[in-house]
Each structure stands twice: as structure tokens, then as C-alpha cells.
Tab-separated table of C-alpha atoms in Angstrom:
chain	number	residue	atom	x	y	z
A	1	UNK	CA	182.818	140.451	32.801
A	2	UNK	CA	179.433	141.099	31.467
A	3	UNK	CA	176.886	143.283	33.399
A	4	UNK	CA	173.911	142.366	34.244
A	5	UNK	CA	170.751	144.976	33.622
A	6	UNK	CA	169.360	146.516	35.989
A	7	UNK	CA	165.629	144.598	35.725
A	8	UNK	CA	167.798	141.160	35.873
A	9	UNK	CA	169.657	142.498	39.000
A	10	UNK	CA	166.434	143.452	41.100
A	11	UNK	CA	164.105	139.387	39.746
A	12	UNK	CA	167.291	137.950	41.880
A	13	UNK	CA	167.231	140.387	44.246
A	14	UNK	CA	163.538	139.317	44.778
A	15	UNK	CA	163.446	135.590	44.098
A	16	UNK	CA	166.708	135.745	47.270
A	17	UNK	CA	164.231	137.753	49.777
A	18	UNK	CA	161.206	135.168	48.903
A	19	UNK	CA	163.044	132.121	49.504
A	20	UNK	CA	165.126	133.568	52.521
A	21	UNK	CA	160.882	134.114	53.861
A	22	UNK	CA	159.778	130.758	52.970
A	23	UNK	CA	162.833	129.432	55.207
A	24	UNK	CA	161.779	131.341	58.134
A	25	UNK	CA	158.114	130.312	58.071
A	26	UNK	CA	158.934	126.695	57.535
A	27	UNK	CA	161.260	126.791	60.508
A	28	UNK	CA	158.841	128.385	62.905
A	29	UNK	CA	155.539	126.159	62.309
A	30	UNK	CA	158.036	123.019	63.153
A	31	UNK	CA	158.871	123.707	66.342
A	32	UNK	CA	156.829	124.205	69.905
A	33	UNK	CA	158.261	128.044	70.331
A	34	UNK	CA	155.670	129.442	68.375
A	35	UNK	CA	152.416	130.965	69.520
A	36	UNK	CA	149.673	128.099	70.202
A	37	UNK	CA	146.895	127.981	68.080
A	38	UNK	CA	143.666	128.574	69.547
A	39	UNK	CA	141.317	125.537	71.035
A	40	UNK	CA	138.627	123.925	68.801
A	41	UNK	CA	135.598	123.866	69.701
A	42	UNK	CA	133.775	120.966	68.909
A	43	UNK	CA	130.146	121.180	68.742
A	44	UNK	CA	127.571	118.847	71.655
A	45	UNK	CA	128.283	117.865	74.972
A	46	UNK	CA	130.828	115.775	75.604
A	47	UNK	CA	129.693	112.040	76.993
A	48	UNK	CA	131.857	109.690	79.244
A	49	UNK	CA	133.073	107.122	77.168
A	50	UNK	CA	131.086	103.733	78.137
A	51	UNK	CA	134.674	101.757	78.179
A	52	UNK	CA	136.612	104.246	79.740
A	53	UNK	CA	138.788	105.557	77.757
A	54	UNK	CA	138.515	109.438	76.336
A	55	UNK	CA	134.486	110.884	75.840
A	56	UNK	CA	133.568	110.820	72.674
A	57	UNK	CA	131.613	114.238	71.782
A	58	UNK	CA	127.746	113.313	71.821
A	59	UNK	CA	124.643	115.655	71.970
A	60	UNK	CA	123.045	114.781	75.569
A	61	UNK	CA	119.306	114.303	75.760
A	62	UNK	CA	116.779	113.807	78.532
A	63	UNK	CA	115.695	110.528	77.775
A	64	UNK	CA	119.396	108.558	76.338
A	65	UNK	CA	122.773	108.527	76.169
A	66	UNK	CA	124.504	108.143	73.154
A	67	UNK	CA	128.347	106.708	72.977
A	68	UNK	CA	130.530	105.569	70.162
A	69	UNK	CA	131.619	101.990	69.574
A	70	UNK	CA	134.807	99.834	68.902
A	71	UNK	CA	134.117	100.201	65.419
A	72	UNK	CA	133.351	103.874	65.171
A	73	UNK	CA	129.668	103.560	65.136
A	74	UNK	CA	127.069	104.654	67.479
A	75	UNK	CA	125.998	102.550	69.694
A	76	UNK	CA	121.838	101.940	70.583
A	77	UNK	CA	120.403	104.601	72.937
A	78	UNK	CA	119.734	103.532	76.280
A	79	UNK	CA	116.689	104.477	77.687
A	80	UNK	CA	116.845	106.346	81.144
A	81	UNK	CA	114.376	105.288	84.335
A	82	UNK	CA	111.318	106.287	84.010
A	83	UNK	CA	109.748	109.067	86.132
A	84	UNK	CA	107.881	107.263	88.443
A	85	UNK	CA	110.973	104.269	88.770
A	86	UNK	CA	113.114	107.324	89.470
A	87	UNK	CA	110.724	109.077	92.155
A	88	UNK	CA	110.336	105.738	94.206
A	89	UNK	CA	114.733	105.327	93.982
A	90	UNK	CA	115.026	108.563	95.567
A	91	UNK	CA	112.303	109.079	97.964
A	92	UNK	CA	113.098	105.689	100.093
A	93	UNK	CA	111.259	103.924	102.803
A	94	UNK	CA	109.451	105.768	105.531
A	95	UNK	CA	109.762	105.721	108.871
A	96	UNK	CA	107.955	105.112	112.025
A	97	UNK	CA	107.662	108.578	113.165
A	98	UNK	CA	106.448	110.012	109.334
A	99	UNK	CA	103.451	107.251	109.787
A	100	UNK	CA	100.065	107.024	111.566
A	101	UNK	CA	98.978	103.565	111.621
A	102	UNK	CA	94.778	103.011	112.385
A	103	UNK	CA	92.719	100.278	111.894
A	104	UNK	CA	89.877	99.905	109.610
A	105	UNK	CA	85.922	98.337	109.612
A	106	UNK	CA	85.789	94.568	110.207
A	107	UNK	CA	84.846	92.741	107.284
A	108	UNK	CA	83.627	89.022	108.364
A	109	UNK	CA	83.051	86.204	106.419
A	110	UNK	CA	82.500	82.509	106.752
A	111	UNK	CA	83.418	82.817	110.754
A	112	UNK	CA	86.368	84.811	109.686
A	113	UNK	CA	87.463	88.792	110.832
A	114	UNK	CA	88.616	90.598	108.551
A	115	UNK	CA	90.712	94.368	109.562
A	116	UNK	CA	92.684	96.964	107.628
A	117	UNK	CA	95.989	97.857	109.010
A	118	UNK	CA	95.836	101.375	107.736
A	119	UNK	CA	99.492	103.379	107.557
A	120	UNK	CA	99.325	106.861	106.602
A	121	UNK	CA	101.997	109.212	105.169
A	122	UNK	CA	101.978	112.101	107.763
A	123	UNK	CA	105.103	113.706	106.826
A	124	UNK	CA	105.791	116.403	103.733
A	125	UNK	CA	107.759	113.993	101.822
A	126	UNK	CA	106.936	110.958	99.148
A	127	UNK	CA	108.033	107.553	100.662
A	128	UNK	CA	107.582	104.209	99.984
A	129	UNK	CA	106.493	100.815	102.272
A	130	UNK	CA	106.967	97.670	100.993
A	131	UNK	CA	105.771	93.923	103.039
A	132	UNK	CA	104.300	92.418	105.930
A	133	UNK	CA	103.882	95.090	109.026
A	134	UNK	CA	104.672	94.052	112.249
A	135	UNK	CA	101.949	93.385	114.822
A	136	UNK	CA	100.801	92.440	118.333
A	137	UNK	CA	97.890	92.549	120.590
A	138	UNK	CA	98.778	93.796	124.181
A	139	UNK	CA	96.511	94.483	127.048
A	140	UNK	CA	96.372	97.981	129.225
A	141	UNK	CA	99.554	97.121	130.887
A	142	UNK	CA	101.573	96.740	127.576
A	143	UNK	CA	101.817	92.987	128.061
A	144	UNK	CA	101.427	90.835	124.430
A	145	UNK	CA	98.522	88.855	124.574
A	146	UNK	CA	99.068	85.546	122.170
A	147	UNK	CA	101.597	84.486	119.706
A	148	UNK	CA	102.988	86.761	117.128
A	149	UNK	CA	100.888	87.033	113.820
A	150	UNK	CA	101.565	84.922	111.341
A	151	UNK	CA	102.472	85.861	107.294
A	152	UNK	CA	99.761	84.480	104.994
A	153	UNK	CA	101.763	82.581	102.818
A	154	UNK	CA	100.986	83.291	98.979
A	155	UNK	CA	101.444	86.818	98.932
A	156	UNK	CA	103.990	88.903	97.161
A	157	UNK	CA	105.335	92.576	98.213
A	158	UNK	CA	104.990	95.144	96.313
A	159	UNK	CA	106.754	98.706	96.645
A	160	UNK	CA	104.021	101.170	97.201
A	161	UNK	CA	104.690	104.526	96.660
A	162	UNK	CA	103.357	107.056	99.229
A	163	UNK	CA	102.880	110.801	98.716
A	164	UNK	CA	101.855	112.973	101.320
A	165	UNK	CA	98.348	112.018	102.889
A	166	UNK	CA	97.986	108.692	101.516
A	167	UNK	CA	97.880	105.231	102.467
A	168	UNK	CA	98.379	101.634	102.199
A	169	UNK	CA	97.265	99.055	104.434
A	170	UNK	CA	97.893	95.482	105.196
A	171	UNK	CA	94.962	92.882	106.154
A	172	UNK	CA	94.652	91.542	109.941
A	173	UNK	CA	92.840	88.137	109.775
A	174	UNK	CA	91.589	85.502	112.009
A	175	UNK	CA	88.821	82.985	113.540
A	176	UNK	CA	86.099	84.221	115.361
A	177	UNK	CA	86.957	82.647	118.912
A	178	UNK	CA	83.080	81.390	118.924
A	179	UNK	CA	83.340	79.542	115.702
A	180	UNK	CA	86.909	77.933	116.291
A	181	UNK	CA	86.432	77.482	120.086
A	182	UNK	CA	90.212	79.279	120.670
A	183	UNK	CA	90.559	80.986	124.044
A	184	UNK	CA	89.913	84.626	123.274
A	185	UNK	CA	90.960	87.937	125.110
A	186	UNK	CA	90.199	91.486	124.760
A	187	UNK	CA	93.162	93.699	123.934
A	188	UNK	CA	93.637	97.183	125.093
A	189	UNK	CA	95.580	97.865	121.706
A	190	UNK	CA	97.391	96.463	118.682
A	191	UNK	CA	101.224	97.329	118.390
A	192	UNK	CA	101.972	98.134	114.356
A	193	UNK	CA	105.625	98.058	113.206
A	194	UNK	CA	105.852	99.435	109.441
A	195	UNK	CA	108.328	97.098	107.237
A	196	UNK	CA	112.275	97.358	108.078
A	197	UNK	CA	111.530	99.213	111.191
A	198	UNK	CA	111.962	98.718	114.860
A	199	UNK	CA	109.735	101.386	116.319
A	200	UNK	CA	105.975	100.459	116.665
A	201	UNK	CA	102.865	102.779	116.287
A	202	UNK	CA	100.202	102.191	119.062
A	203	UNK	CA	96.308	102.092	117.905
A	204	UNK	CA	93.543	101.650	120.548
A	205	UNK	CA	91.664	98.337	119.642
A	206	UNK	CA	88.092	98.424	119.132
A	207	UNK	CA	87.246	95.181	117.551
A	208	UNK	CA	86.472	92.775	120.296
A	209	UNK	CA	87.909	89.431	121.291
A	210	UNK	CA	90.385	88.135	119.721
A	211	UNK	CA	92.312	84.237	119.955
A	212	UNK	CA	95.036	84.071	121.943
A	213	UNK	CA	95.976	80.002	122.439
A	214	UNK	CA	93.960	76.844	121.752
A	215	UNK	CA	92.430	75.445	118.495
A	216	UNK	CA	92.885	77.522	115.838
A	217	UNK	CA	94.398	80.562	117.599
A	218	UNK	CA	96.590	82.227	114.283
A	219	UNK	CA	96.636	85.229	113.339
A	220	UNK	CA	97.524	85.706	110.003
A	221	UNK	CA	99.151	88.916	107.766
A	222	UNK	CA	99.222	90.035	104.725
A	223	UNK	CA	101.191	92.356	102.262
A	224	UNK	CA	100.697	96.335	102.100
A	225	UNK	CA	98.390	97.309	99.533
A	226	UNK	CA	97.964	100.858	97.856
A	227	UNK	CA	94.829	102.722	99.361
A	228	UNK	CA	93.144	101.831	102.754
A	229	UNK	CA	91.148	98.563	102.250
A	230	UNK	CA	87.430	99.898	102.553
């Protein structure tokens, strides 16, 4: 038998060690015994997926939120609150004892009165009131003198948004007792319950008679307003 050279003998040698190599590597990237690969990093912040399925990676902003679609595209930004929607969310309604309630100069016309119900942030925090107060007239012994007040009927609440120190107030209105002929009494104070509350702030009243029964006795409400009604 024919020998084979020497240069022949070590190609084989070779091509044998290569493909005994390839074998190996092939075997070992198929299997989960090899060493993990390292994470990928994908660039943004990762957003919650709007249908609830797996977050789609998105770049976060201050003012939207950006997801991906059904069909892979992205979907229209939507805008967040605005600051001052957001402020009057968190800060919520206040509360009797954050509140001093006053009342304001008469303002008469055509045989009418005319008062401010004045409420006044007192506390250290931004809160909001939003309505009709609540209100009675009661003499020096605490005893209500006349019907509750009526709502004026036509007006629409609006949230107002108080910061520390300032005010909203609500109008007090009624016939003067001489013009309408109602039986009128003197109160010692008026009783003021903000919106949604059950505890009452009392003001000293200063502004005369007032009706309590006979011809056209009502006393009439209205919303709060932003500032104190001078």
C-alpha cells in the first residue's frame, strides 16, 4: 500500500480537528446548559400596554403617553390634566374648621338686601368649595328664627379653587320687611354651613331685621363665587 506524504498526512490531520470543533460548538449553542447570554437593553422607558398585555418600550414624557397599536403603529398621544385640573383633584373640599365664614356690606336695591356670605381659607393648604352654603338666622339663645333659606333657582356651581387666604362667597338675599310687610325679627347671628358639611361657622349679625313669616318672608341663596362680593 501506497504512503501517503507527509504534507497530505498533516491537511487530514487538520480538516479531522476542524470538523470534530465545529461539532462541539454546534452542540453547545442548542441546548439550555450553556452560559446565558447577557440581557438587552432596550433603549426608553417602558409604558404599560393600554390593552393589557406586555409594555411596549416608549420614551415617557411630561405631557403624553405614547403606546403601540393592534397594528404595530403608534397610537395618538393623550394629553395629561392640566395643572390647574390636577391641583383642584388633589387638594379636595375644605372643611368647617379650615374656614372663617363673615358677612359682607349690604347692597340694597329696589326694596331688596343684598349680603356676602364671605368663607375664607384659614388653613395652610389649597382647597376647594363648590354650591349653595348652608344658613340660618338664630337669636341669643341659639333658637332659628324663620324658615330655612331658600336656593335661588337659576344658578349653577362652580368648583372654586381656594389657596391659602382667599375667599369665595355666596349672596344672602331678601325683602326689606317694610316694603313686603313680612313679620321681621332681629337675629343675634347667622349659622353658615360650607357645602357637604355638617358643622356650622357662627358670625355675629349686624344687618338689622330680617323676615321671618308672613307675605313674602324667603330668603333666598345663591352659589359660591371666587373673591368676596364687594
Amino acid at each position: 500500500m501506497a504512503k501517503k506524504s507527509p504534507s497530505v498526512h498533516r491537511t487530514a490531520l487538520l480538516a479531522g480537528t476542524a470538523a470534530l470543533l465545529g461539532l462541539l460548538t454546534a452542540c453547545g449553542s442548542g441546548g439550555g446548559s450553556g452560559t446565558a447570554s447577557s440581557p438587552t437593553t432596550l433603549p426608553g422607558t417602558a409604558a404599560p400596554a393600554t390593552d393589557g398585555g406586555t409594555s411596549a418600550p416608549a420614551t415617557a414624557t411630561d405631557s403624553a403617553t405614547q403606546s403601540t397599536g393592534p397594528s404595530g403603529e403608534a397610537a395618538s398621544a393623550k394629553p395629561s390634566k392640566t395643572a390647574t385640573s390636577a391641583a383642584a383633584a388633589a387638594s379636595g373640599r375644605c372643611h368647617t374648621s379650615e374656614l372663617r365664614a363673615s358677612v359682607g356690606r349690604n347692597d340694597p336695591g329696589a326694596g331688596q338686601e343684598n349680603f356676602p356670605i364671605v368663607l375664607t381659607n384659614a388653613s395652610s393648604r389649597t382647597c376647594t368649595v363648590r354650591g349653595f352654603p348652608g344658613a340660618a338666622f338664630v337669636d341669643a339663645s341659639g333658637k332659628q328664627l324663620g324658615p330655612d333659606p331658600k336656593r335661588q333657582s337659576g344658578s349653577t356651581p362652580t368648583t372654586v379653587t381656594l389657596a391659602p387666604g382667599r375667599s369665595a362667597w355666596a349672596g344672602l338675599t331678601f325683602s326689606n320687611p317694610e316694603v313686603s310687610g313680612a313679620h321681621p325679627a332681629t337675629p343675634a347671628a347667622l349659622l353658615v354651613t360650607p357645602p357637604d358639611e355638617r358643622a356650622s361657622l357662627k358670625v355675629t349679625w349686624t344687618g338689622g331685621q330680617v323676615p321671618v313669616s308672613g307675605n313674602s318672608s324667603s330668603v333666598f341663596l345663591t352659589v359660591f363665587s371666587p373673591g368676596s362680593g364687594a
